[in-house]
PDB file of N, CA and C in Angstrom:
ATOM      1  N   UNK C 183       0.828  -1.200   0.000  1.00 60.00           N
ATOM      2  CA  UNK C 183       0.000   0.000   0.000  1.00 60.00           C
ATOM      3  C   UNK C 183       0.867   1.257   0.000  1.00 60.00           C
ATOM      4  N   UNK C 184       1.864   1.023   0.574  1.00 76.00           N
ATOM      5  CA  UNK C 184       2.705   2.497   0.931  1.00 76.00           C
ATOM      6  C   UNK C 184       3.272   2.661  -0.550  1.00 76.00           C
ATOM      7  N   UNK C 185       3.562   1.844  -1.290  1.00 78.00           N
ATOM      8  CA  UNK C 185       4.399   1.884  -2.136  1.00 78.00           C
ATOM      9  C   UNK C 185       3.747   2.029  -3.606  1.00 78.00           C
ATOM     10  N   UNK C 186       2.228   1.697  -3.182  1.00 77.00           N
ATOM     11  CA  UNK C 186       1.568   2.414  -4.558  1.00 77.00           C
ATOM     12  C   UNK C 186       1.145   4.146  -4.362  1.00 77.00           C
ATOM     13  N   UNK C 187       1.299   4.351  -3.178  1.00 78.00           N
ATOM     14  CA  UNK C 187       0.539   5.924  -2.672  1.00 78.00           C
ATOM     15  C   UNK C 187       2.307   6.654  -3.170  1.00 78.00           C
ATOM     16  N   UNK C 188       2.901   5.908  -2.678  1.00 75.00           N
ATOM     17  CA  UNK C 188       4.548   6.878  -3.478  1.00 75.00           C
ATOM     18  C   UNK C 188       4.714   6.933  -4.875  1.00 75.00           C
ATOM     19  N   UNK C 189       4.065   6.157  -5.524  1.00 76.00           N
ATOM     20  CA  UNK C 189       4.292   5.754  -6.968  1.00 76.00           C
ATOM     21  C   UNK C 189       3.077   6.727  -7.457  1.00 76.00           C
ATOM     22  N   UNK C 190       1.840   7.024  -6.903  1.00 82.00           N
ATOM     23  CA  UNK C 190       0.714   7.882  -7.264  1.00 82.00           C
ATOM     24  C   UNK C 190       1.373   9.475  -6.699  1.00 82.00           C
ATOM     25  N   UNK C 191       1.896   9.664  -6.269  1.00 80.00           N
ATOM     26  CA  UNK C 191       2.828  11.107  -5.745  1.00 80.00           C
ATOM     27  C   UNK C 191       3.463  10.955  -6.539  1.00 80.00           C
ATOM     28  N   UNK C 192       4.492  10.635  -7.286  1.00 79.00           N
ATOM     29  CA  UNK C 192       5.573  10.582  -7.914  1.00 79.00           C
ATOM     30  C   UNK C 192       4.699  10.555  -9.336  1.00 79.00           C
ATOM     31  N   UNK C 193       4.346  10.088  -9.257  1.00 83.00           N
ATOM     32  CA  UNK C 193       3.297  10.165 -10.625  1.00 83.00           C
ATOM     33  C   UNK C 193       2.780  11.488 -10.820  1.00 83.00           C
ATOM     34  N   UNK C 194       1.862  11.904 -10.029  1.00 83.00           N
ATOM     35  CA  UNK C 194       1.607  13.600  -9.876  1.00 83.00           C
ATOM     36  C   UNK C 194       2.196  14.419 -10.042  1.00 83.00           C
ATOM     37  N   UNK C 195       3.534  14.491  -9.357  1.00 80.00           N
ATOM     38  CA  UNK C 195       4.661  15.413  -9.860  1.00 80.00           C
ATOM     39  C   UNK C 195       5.088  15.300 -11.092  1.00 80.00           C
ATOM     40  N   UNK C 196       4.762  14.306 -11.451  1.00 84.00           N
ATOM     41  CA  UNK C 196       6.024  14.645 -12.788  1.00 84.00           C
ATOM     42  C   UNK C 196       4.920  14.793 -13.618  1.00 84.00           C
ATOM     43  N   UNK C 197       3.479  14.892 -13.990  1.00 86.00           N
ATOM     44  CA  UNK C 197       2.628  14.906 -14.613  1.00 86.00           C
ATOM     45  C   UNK C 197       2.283  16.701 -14.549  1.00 86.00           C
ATOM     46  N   UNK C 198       2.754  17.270 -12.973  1.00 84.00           N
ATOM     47  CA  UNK C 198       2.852  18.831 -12.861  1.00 84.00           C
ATOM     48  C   UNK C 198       4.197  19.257 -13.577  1.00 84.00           C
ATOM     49  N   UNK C 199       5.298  18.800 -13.554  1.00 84.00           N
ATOM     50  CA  UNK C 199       6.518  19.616 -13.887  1.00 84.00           C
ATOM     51  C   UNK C 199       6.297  19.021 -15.442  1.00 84.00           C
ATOM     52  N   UNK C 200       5.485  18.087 -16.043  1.00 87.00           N
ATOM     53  CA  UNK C 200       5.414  18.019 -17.709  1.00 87.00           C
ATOM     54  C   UNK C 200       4.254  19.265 -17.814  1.00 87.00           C
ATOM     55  N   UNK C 201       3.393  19.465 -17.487  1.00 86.00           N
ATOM     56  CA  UNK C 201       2.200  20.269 -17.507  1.00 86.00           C
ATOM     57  C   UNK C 201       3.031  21.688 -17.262  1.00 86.00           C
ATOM     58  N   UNK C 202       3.581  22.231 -16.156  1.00 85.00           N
ATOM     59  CA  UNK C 202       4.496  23.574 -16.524  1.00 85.00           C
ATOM     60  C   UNK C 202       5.480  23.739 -17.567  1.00 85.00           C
ATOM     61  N   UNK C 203       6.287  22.707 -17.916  1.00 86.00           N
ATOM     62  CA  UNK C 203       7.519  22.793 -18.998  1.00 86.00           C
ATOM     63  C   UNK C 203       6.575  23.278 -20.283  1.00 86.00           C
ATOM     64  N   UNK C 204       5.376  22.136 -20.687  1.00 89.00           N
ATOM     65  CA  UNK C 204       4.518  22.596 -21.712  1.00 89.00           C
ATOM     66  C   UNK C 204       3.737  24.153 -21.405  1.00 89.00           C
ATOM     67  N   UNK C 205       4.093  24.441 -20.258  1.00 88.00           N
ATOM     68  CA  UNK C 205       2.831  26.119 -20.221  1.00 88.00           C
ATOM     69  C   UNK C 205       4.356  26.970 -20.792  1.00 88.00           C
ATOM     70  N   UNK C 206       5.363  26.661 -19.821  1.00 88.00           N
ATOM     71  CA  UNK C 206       6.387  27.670 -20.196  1.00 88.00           C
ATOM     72  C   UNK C 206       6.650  27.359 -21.908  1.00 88.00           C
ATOM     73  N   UNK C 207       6.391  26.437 -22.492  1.00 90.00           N
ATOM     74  CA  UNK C 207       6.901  26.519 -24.348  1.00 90.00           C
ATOM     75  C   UNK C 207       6.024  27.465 -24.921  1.00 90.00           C
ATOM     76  N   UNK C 208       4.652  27.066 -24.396  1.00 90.00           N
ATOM     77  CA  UNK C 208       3.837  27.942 -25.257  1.00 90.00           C
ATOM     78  C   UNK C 208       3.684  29.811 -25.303  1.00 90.00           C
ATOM     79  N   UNK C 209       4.503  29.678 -24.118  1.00 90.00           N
ATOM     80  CA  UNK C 209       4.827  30.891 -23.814  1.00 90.00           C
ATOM     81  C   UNK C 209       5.973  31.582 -24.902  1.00 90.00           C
ATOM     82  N   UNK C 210       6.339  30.445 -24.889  1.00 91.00           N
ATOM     83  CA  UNK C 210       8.017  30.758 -26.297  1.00 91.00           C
ATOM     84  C   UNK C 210       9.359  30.957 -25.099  1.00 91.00           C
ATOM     85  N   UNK C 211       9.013  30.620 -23.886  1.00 90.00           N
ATOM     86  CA  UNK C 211      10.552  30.774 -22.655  1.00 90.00           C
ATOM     87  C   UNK C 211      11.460  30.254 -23.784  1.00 90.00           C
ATOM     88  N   UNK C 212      12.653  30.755 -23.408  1.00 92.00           N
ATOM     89  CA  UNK C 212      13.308  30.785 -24.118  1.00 92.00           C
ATOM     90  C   UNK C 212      14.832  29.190 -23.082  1.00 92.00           C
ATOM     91  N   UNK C 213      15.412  28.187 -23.888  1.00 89.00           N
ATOM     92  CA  UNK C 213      16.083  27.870 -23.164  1.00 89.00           C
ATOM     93  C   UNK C 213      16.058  26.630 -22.343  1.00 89.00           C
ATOM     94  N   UNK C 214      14.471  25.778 -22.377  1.00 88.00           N
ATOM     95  CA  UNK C 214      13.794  25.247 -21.665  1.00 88.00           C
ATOM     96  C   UNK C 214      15.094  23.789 -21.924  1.00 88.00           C
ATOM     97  N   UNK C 215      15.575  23.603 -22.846  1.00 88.00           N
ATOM     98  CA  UNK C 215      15.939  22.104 -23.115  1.00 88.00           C
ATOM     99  C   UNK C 215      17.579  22.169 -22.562  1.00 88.00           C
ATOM    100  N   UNK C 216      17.869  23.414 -22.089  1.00 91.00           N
ATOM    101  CA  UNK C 216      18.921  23.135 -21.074  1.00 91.00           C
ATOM    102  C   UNK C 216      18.939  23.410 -19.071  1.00 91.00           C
ATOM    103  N   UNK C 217      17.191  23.084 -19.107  1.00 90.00           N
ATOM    104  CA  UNK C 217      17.323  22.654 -17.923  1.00 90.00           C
ATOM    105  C   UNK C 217      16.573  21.800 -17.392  1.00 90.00           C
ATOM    106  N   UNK C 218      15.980  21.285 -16.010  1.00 88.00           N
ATOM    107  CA  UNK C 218      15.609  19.976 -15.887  1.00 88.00           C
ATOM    108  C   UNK C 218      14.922  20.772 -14.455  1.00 88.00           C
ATOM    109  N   UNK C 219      13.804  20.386 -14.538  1.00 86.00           N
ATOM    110  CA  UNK C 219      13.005  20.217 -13.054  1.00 86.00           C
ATOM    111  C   UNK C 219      13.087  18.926 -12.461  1.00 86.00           C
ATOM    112  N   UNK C 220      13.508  19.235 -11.002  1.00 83.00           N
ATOM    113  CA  UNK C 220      13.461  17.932 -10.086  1.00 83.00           C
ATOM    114  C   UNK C 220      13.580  18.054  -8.603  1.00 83.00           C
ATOM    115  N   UNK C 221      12.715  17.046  -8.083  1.00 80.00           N
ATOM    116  CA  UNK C 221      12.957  17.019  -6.644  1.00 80.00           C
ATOM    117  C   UNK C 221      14.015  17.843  -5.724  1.00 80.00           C
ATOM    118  N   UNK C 222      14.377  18.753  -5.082  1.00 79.00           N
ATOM    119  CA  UNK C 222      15.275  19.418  -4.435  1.00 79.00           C
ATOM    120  C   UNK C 222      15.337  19.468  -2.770  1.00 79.00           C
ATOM    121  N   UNK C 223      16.572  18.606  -2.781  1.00 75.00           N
ATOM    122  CA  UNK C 223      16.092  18.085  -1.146  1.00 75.00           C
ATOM    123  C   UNK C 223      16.725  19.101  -0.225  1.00 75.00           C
ATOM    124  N   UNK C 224      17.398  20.638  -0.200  1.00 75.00           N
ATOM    125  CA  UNK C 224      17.342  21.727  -0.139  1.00 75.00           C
ATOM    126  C   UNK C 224      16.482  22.259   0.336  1.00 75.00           C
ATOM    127  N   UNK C 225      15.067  21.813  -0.652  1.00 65.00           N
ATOM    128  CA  UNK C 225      13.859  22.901  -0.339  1.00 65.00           C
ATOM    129  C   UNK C 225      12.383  21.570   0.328  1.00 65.00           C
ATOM    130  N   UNK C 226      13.165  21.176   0.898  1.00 70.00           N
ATOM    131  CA  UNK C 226      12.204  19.823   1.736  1.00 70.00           C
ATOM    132  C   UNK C 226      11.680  19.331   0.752  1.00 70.00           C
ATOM    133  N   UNK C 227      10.398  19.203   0.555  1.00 70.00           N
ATOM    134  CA  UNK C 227       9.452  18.274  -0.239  1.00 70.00           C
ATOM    135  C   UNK C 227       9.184  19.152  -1.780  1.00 70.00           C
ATOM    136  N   UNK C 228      10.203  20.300  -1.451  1.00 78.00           N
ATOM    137  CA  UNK C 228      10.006  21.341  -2.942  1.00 78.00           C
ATOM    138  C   UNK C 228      10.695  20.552  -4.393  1.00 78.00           C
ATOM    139  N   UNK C 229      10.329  21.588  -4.955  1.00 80.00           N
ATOM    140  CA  UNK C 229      10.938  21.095  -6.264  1.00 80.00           C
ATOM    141  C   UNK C 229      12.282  22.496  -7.052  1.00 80.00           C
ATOM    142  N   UNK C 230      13.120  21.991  -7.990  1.00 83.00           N
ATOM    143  CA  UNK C 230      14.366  22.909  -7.870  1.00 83.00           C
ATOM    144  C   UNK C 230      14.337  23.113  -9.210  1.00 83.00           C
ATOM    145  N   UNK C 231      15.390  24.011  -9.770  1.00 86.00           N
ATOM    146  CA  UNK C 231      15.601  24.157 -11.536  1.00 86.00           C
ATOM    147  C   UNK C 231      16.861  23.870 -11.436  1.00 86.00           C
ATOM    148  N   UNK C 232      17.403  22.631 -12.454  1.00 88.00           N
ATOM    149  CA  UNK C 232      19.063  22.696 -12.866  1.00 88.00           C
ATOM    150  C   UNK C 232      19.299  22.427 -13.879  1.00 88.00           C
ATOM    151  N   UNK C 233      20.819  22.543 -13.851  1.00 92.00           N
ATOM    152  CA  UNK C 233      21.341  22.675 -15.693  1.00 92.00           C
ATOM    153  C   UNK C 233      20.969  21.394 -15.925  1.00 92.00           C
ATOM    154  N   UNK C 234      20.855  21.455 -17.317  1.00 92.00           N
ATOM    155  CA  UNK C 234      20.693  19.900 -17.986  1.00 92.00           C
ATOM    156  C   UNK C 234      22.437  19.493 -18.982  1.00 92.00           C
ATOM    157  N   UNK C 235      22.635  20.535 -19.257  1.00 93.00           N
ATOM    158  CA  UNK C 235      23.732  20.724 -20.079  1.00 93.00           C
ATOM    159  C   UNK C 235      25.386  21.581 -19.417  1.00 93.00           C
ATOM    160  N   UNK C 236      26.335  21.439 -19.548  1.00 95.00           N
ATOM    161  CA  UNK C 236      26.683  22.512 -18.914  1.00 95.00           C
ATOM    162  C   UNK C 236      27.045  23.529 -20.050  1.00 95.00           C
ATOM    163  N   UNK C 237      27.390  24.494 -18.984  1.00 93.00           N
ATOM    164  CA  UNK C 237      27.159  26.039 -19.330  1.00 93.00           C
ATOM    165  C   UNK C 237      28.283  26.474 -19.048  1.00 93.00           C
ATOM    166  N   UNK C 238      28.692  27.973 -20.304  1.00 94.00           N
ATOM    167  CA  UNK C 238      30.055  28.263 -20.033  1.00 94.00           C
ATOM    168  C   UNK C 238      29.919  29.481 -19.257  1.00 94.00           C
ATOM    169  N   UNK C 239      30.944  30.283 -18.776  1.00 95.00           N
ATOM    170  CA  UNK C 239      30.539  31.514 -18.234  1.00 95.00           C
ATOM    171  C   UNK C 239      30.505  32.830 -19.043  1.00 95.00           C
ATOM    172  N   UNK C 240      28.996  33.292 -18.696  1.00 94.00           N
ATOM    173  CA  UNK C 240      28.530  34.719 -19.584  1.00 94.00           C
ATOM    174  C   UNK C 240      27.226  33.960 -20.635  1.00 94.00           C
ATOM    175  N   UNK C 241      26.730  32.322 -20.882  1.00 93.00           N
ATOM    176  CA  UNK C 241      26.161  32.039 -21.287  1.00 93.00           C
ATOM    177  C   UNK C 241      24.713  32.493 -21.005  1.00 93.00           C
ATOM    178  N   UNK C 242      23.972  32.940 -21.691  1.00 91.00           N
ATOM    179  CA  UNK C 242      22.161  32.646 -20.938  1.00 91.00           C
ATOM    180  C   UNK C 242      21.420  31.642 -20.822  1.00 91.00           C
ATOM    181  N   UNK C 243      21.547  31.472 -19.854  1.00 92.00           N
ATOM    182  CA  UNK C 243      20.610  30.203 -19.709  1.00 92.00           C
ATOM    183  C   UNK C 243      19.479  29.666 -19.619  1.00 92.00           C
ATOM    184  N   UNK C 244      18.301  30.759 -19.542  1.00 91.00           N
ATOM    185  CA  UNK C 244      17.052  30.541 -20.052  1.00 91.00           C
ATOM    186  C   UNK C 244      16.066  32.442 -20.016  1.00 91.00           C
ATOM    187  N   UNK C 245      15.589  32.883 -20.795  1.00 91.00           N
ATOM    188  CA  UNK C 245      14.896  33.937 -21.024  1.00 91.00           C
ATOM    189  C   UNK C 245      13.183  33.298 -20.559  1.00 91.00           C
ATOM    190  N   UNK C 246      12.616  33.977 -19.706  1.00 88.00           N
ATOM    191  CA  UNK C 246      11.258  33.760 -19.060  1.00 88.00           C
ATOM    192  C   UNK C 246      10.182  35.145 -19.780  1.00 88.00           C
ATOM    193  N   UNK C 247       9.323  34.964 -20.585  1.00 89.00           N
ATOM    194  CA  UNK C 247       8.415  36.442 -20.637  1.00 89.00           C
ATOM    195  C   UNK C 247       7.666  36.463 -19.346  1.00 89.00           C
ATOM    196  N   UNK C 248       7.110  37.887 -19.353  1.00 87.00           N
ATOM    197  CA  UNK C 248       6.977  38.114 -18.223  1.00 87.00           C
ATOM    198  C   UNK C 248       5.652  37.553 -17.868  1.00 87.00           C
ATOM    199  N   UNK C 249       4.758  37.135 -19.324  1.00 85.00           N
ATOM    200  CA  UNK C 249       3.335  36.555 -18.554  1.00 85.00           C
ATOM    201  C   UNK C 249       3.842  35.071 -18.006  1.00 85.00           C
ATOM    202  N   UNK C 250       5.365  35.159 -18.127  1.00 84.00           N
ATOM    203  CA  UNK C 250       5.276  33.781 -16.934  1.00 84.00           C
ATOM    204  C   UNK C 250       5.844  33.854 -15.959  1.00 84.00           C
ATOM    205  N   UNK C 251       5.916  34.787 -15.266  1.00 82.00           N
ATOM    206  CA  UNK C 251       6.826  35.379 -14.072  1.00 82.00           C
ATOM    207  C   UNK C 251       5.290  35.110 -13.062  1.00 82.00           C
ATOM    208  N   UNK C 252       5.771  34.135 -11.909  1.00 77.00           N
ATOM    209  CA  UNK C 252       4.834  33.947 -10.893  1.00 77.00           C
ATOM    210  C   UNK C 252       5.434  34.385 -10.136  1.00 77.00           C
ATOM    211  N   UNK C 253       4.437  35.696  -9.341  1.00 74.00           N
ATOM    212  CA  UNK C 253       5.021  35.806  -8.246  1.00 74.00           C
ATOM    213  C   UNK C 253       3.878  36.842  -7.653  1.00 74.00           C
ATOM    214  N   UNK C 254       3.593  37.108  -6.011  1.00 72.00           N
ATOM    215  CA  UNK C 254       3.040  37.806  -5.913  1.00 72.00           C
ATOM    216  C   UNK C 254       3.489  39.596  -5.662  1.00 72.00           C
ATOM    217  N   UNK C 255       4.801  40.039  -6.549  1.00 69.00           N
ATOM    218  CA  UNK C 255       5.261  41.135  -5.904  1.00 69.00           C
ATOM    219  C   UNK C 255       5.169  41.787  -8.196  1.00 69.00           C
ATOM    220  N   UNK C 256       4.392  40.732  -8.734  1.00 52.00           N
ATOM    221  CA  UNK C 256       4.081  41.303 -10.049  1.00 52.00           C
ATOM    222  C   UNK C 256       2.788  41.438 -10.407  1.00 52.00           C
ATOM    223  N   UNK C 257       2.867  42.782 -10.855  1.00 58.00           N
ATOM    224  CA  UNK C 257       0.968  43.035 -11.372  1.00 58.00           C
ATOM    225  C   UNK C 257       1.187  43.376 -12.836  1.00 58.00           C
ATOM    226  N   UNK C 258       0.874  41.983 -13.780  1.00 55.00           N
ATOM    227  CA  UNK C 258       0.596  41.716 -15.488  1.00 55.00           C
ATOM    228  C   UNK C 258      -0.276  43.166 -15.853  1.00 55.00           C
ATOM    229  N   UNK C 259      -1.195  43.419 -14.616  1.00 60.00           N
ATOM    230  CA  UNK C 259      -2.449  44.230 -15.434  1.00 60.00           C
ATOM    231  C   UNK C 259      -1.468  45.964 -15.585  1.00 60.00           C
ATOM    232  N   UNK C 260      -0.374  46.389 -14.720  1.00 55.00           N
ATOM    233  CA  UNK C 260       0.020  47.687 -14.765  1.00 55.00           C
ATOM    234  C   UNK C 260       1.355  47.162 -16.102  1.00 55.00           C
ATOM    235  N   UNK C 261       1.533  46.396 -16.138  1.00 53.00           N
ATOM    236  CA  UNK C 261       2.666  46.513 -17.278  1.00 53.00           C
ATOM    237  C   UNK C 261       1.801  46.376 -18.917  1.00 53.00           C
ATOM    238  N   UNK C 262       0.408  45.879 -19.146  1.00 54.00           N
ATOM    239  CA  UNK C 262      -0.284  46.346 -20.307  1.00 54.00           C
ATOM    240  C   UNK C 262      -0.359  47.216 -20.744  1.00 54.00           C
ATOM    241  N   UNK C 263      -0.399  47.380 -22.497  1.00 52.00           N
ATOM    242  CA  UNK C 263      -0.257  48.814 -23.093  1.00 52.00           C
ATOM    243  C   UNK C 263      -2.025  48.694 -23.093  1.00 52.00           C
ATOM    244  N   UNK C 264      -2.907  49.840 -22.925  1.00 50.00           N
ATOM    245  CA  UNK C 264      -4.062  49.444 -23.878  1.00 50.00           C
ATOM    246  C   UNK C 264      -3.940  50.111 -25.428  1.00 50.00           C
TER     247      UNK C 264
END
């Protein structure tokens, strides 16, 4: 029993971090295939961003637009032109 309820969690997550990777493409983020979402035992039960590739120094490593900037210290509606 324990070991199908870990396998249904583990299942969930990675069904969320495929479901964001696909929100951030359609967005056009820029960069996505040199990095990797995964478990980050850092941030307890969180989840982390790392390189997938390595990277030299001064490289960019991923461009975000801003309708995908989550956060609550951004308001989308004052940066619209009408």
């Amino acid at each position: 029993l324990a070991a199908g309820i870990l396998f249904s969690k583990i299942r969930r997550r990675a069904t969320a971090v495929e479901g964001l990777m696909s929100w951030l493409a359609e967005l056009r983020t820029e960069g996505l295939d040199g990095l990797r979402v995964a478990s980050c035992p850092d941030a307890g039960k969180g989840l982390g961003v790392f390189a997938a590739r390595d990277f030299e120094e001064g490289d960019e490593v991923c461009k975000v637009p801003a309708e995908a900037i989550m956060s609550v210290h951004v308001d989308h509606k004052e940066s619209e032109t009408p």
